[in-house]
Amino acid sequence: MTTNADDPTPASDDTMPLEDAADAAAGDTISLDEATVPAAAAAPAAPAAPSFTFAHSVPPATSRPPVRWAGIVWGVLLVVFSSVTLIVVSSPARLAGVTVWIASLTPGAAWALWIALLGLVIVVSALLGAIGAAQRSRRRRTS
């Protein structure tokens, strides 16, 4: 804000001049230093007792949680793959044999191997999808 020393009005219309002592004494301005609410209303209320309500309904004690077959099957496949990998790399003779076998694959045999592995993943996914659908259907029938 720029002001001229002889002119007390501000240079732009969007700023307000600071209040002087006469305006503050007249009571037409609000002071942020004074409390604007009565003392009784300004006191904070005691906190309410915590409420322990659950947003989700609790299933009856007789129902068991569903078995997550997808996690079990993929976990077993991961354990089998990692076990085979550890067995192969634990012996230099086995590692050399697998290396020679992979190097001797023809392009057609390599593609067939990749397609077979992709087919295995698709079959396992479809099987697990069918198991999940059957579990959901059974849960809907019993509830």
PDB file of C-alpha atoms in Angstrom:
ATOM      1  CA  MET A   1       0.000   0.000   0.000  1.00  0.00           C
ATOM      2  CA  THR A   2       1.451   3.313  -0.992  1.00  0.00           C
ATOM      3  CA  THR A   3       0.290   6.590   0.529  1.00  0.00           C
ATOM      4  CA  ASN A   4       1.276  10.152   0.012  1.00  0.00           C
ATOM      5  CA  ALA A   5       2.536  11.905   3.151  1.00  0.00           C
ATOM      6  CA  ASP A   6       0.078  14.814   2.638  1.00  0.00           C
ATOM      7  CA  ASP A   7      -2.884  12.587   1.617  1.00  0.00           C
ATOM      8  CA  PRO A   8      -4.001  10.007   4.234  1.00  0.00           C
ATOM      9  CA  THR A   9      -6.084   8.023   1.719  1.00  0.00           C
ATOM     10  CA  PRO A  10      -4.583   4.843   0.264  1.00  0.00           C
ATOM     11  CA  ALA A  11      -3.473   4.706  -3.335  1.00  0.00           C
ATOM     12  CA  SER A  12      -5.776   1.812  -4.265  1.00  0.00           C
ATOM     13  CA  ASP A  13      -9.453   1.322  -3.434  1.00  0.00           C
ATOM     14  CA  ASP A  14      -9.161  -2.348  -2.424  1.00  0.00           C
ATOM     15  CA  THR A  15      -7.151  -1.682   0.770  1.00  0.00           C
ATOM     16  CA  MET A  16      -8.469  -0.255   4.011  1.00  0.00           C
ATOM     17  CA  PRO A  17      -6.596   2.195   6.237  1.00  0.00           C
ATOM     18  CA  LEU A  18      -5.567   1.089   9.697  1.00  0.00           C
ATOM     19  CA  GLU A  19      -7.944   2.151  12.447  1.00  0.00           C
ATOM     20  CA  ASP A  20      -6.915   4.989  14.603  1.00  0.00           C
ATOM     21  CA  ALA A  21      -7.455   5.437  18.343  1.00  0.00           C
ATOM     22  CA  ALA A  22     -10.586   7.580  17.862  1.00  0.00           C
ATOM     23  CA  ASP A  23     -12.328   4.836  15.825  1.00  0.00           C
ATOM     24  CA  ALA A  24     -11.431   2.171  18.383  1.00  0.00           C
ATOM     25  CA  ALA A  25     -12.740   4.341  21.252  1.00  0.00           C
ATOM     26  CA  ALA A  26     -16.010   4.980  19.420  1.00  0.00           C
ATOM     27  CA  GLY A  27     -16.832   1.265  19.489  1.00  0.00           C
ATOM     28  CA  ASP A  28     -17.740   0.956  15.832  1.00  0.00           C
ATOM     29  CA  THR A  29     -14.958  -1.537  15.139  1.00  0.00           C
ATOM     30  CA  ILE A  30     -14.393  -5.055  16.376  1.00  0.00           C
ATOM     31  CA  SER A  31     -11.221  -5.798  18.229  1.00  0.00           C
ATOM     32  CA  LEU A  32      -9.752  -9.257  17.866  1.00  0.00           C
ATOM     33  CA  ASP A  33      -8.161  -8.960  21.293  1.00  0.00           C
ATOM     34  CA  GLU A  34     -11.488  -8.893  23.135  1.00  0.00           C
ATOM     35  CA  ALA A  35     -13.580 -11.968  23.827  1.00  0.00           C
ATOM     36  CA  THR A  36     -16.743 -11.833  21.733  1.00  0.00           C
ATOM     37  CA  VAL A  37     -18.593 -14.633  23.518  1.00  0.00           C
ATOM     38  CA  PRO A  38     -19.643 -14.718  27.178  1.00  0.00           C
ATOM     39  CA  ALA A  39     -17.252 -16.486  29.522  1.00  0.00           C
ATOM     40  CA  ALA A  40     -19.745 -19.275  30.263  1.00  0.00           C
ATOM     41  CA  ALA A  41     -20.129 -20.124  26.596  1.00  0.00           C
ATOM     42  CA  ALA A  42     -16.390 -19.922  25.941  1.00  0.00           C
ATOM     43  CA  ALA A  43     -15.542 -22.717  28.396  1.00  0.00           C
ATOM     44  CA  PRO A  44     -14.973 -25.987  26.538  1.00  0.00           C
ATOM     45  CA  ALA A  45     -17.457 -28.729  27.197  1.00  0.00           C
ATOM     46  CA  ALA A  46     -16.301 -31.968  28.769  1.00  0.00           C
ATOM     47  CA  PRO A  47     -15.521 -34.584  26.122  1.00  0.00           C
ATOM     48  CA  ALA A  48     -18.217 -37.142  25.600  1.00  0.00           C
ATOM     49  CA  ALA A  49     -17.574 -40.736  26.521  1.00  0.00           C
ATOM     50  CA  PRO A  50     -16.166 -42.635  23.550  1.00  0.00           C
ATOM     51  CA  SER A  51     -18.652 -44.664  21.633  1.00  0.00           C
ATOM     52  CA  PHE A  52     -17.556 -48.130  20.593  1.00  0.00           C
ATOM     53  CA  THR A  53     -19.970 -48.950  17.827  1.00  0.00           C
ATOM     54  CA  PHE A  54     -19.000 -51.022  14.827  1.00  0.00           C
ATOM     55  CA  ALA A  55     -19.950 -50.013  11.320  1.00  0.00           C
ATOM     56  CA  HIS A  56     -19.932 -53.614  10.109  1.00  0.00           C
ATOM     57  CA  SER A  57     -22.224 -56.314  11.278  1.00  0.00           C
ATOM     58  CA  VAL A  58     -20.613 -59.196  13.097  1.00  0.00           C
ATOM     59  CA  PRO A  59     -21.406 -62.609  11.604  1.00  0.00           C
ATOM     60  CA  PRO A  60     -22.904 -65.198  13.890  1.00  0.00           C
ATOM     61  CA  ALA A  61     -20.477 -67.325  15.859  1.00  0.00           C
ATOM     62  CA  THR A  62     -21.528 -70.500  14.049  1.00  0.00           C
ATOM     63  CA  SER A  63     -20.345 -69.347  10.602  1.00  0.00           C
ATOM     64  CA  ARG A  64     -16.716 -69.983   9.684  1.00  0.00           C
ATOM     65  CA  PRO A  65     -14.730 -67.580   7.546  1.00  0.00           C
ATOM     66  CA  PRO A  66     -14.471 -68.654   3.914  1.00  0.00           C
ATOM     67  CA  VAL A  67     -11.349 -70.446   2.733  1.00  0.00           C
ATOM     68  CA  ARG A  68      -9.375 -68.309   0.293  1.00  0.00           C
ATOM     69  CA  TRP A  69      -8.516 -71.001  -2.242  1.00  0.00           C
ATOM     70  CA  ALA A  70      -6.864 -68.593  -4.665  1.00  0.00           C
ATOM     71  CA  GLY A  71      -4.248 -67.661  -2.094  1.00  0.00           C
ATOM     72  CA  ILE A  72      -3.641 -71.298  -1.202  1.00  0.00           C
ATOM     73  CA  VAL A  73      -3.271 -72.488  -4.809  1.00  0.00           C
ATOM     74  CA  TRP A  74      -1.071 -69.588  -5.954  1.00  0.00           C
ATOM     75  CA  GLY A  75       1.006 -69.979  -2.796  1.00  0.00           C
ATOM     76  CA  VAL A  76       1.526 -73.679  -3.509  1.00  0.00           C
ATOM     77  CA  LEU A  77       2.498 -72.931  -7.114  1.00  0.00           C
ATOM     78  CA  LEU A  78       4.957 -70.278  -5.930  1.00  0.00           C
ATOM     79  CA  VAL A  79       6.490 -72.711  -3.417  1.00  0.00           C
ATOM     80  CA  VAL A  80       6.841 -75.388  -6.127  1.00  0.00           C
ATOM     81  CA  PHE A  81       8.465 -72.929  -8.550  1.00  0.00           C
ATOM     82  CA  SER A  82      10.882 -71.609  -5.921  1.00  0.00           C
ATOM     83  CA  SER A  83      11.738 -75.135  -4.763  1.00  0.00           C
ATOM     84  CA  VAL A  84      12.541 -76.259  -8.304  1.00  0.00           C
ATOM     85  CA  THR A  85      14.645 -73.119  -8.805  1.00  0.00           C
ATOM     86  CA  LEU A  86      16.580 -73.766  -5.602  1.00  0.00           C
ATOM     87  CA  ILE A  87      17.157 -77.399  -6.547  1.00  0.00           C
ATOM     88  CA  VAL A  88      18.469 -76.370  -9.977  1.00  0.00           C
ATOM     89  CA  VAL A  89      20.830 -73.662  -8.768  1.00  0.00           C
ATOM     90  CA  SER A  90      22.098 -75.596  -5.735  1.00  0.00           C
ATOM     91  CA  SER A  91      24.229 -77.932  -7.854  1.00  0.00           C
ATOM     92  CA  PRO A  92      26.635 -76.838 -10.587  1.00  0.00           C
ATOM     93  CA  ALA A  93      25.906 -80.054 -12.526  1.00  0.00           C
ATOM     94  CA  ARG A  94      22.145 -79.452 -12.500  1.00  0.00           C
ATOM     95  CA  LEU A  95      22.611 -75.785 -13.383  1.00  0.00           C
ATOM     96  CA  ALA A  96      24.834 -76.756 -16.326  1.00  0.00           C
ATOM     97  CA  GLY A  97      22.285 -79.355 -17.460  1.00  0.00           C
ATOM     98  CA  VAL A  98      19.412 -76.838 -17.406  1.00  0.00           C
ATOM     99  CA  THR A  99      21.588 -74.268 -19.171  1.00  0.00           C
ATOM    100  CA  VAL A 100      22.396 -76.751 -21.955  1.00  0.00           C
ATOM    101  CA  TRP A 101      18.731 -77.756 -22.209  1.00  0.00           C
ATOM    102  CA  ILE A 102      17.582 -74.106 -22.535  1.00  0.00           C
ATOM    103  CA  ALA A 103      20.344 -73.352 -25.072  1.00  0.00           C
ATOM    104  CA  SER A 104      19.375 -76.367 -27.178  1.00  0.00           C
ATOM    105  CA  LEU A 105      15.693 -75.375 -27.470  1.00  0.00           C
ATOM    106  CA  THR A 106      14.571 -74.524 -30.965  1.00  0.00           C
ATOM    107  CA  PRO A 107      12.499 -71.371 -31.430  1.00  0.00           C
ATOM    108  CA  GLY A 108       9.384 -73.482 -31.960  1.00  0.00           C
ATOM    109  CA  ALA A 109      10.025 -75.474 -28.776  1.00  0.00           C
ATOM    110  CA  ALA A 110      10.643 -72.275 -26.796  1.00  0.00           C
ATOM    111  CA  TRP A 111       7.347 -70.798 -28.061  1.00  0.00           C
ATOM    112  CA  ALA A 112       5.524 -74.031 -27.249  1.00  0.00           C
ATOM    113  CA  LEU A 113       6.975 -73.953 -23.727  1.00  0.00           C
ATOM    114  CA  TRP A 114       5.868 -70.340 -23.195  1.00  0.00           C
ATOM    115  CA  ILE A 115       2.382 -71.112 -24.541  1.00  0.00           C
ATOM    116  CA  ALA A 116       2.123 -74.125 -22.239  1.00  0.00           C
ATOM    117  CA  LEU A 117       3.102 -71.995 -19.226  1.00  0.00           C
ATOM    118  CA  LEU A 118       0.608 -69.310 -20.233  1.00  0.00           C
ATOM    119  CA  GLY A 119      -2.064 -71.996 -20.643  1.00  0.00           C
ATOM    120  CA  LEU A 120      -1.260 -73.290 -17.150  1.00  0.00           C
ATOM    121  CA  VAL A 121      -1.767 -69.813 -15.688  1.00  0.00           C
ATOM    122  CA  ILE A 122      -5.062 -69.425 -17.575  1.00  0.00           C
ATOM    123  CA  VAL A 123      -6.341 -72.838 -16.459  1.00  0.00           C
ATOM    124  CA  VAL A 124      -5.441 -72.194 -12.821  1.00  0.00           C
ATOM    125  CA  SER A 125      -7.085 -68.750 -12.954  1.00  0.00           C
ATOM    126  CA  ALA A 126     -10.261 -70.187 -14.499  1.00  0.00           C
ATOM    127  CA  LEU A 127     -10.368 -72.989 -11.940  1.00  0.00           C
ATOM    128  CA  LEU A 128      -9.974 -70.539  -9.071  1.00  0.00           C
ATOM    129  CA  GLY A 129     -12.629 -68.263 -10.570  1.00  0.00           C
ATOM    130  CA  ALA A 130     -15.059 -71.189 -10.707  1.00  0.00           C
ATOM    131  CA  ILE A 131     -14.274 -72.127  -7.097  1.00  0.00           C
ATOM    132  CA  GLY A 132     -14.843 -68.513  -5.993  1.00  0.00           C
ATOM    133  CA  ALA A 133     -18.156 -68.333  -7.856  1.00  0.00           C
ATOM    134  CA  ALA A 134     -19.292 -71.583  -6.257  1.00  0.00           C
ATOM    135  CA  GLN A 135     -18.378 -70.268  -2.801  1.00  0.00           C
ATOM    136  CA  ARG A 136     -20.293 -67.021  -3.385  1.00  0.00           C
ATOM    137  CA  SER A 137     -23.312 -68.962  -4.666  1.00  0.00           C
ATOM    138  CA  ARG A 138     -23.245 -71.255  -1.633  1.00  0.00           C
ATOM    139  CA  ARG A 139     -22.970 -68.257   0.702  1.00  0.00           C
ATOM    140  CA  ARG A 140     -25.986 -66.598  -0.950  1.00  0.00           C
ATOM    141  CA  ARG A 141     -28.056 -69.776  -0.634  1.00  0.00           C
ATOM    142  CA  THR A 142     -27.277 -70.244   3.057  1.00  0.00           C
ATOM    143  CA  SER A 143     -27.903 -66.605   4.024  1.00  0.00           C
TER     144      SER A 143
END
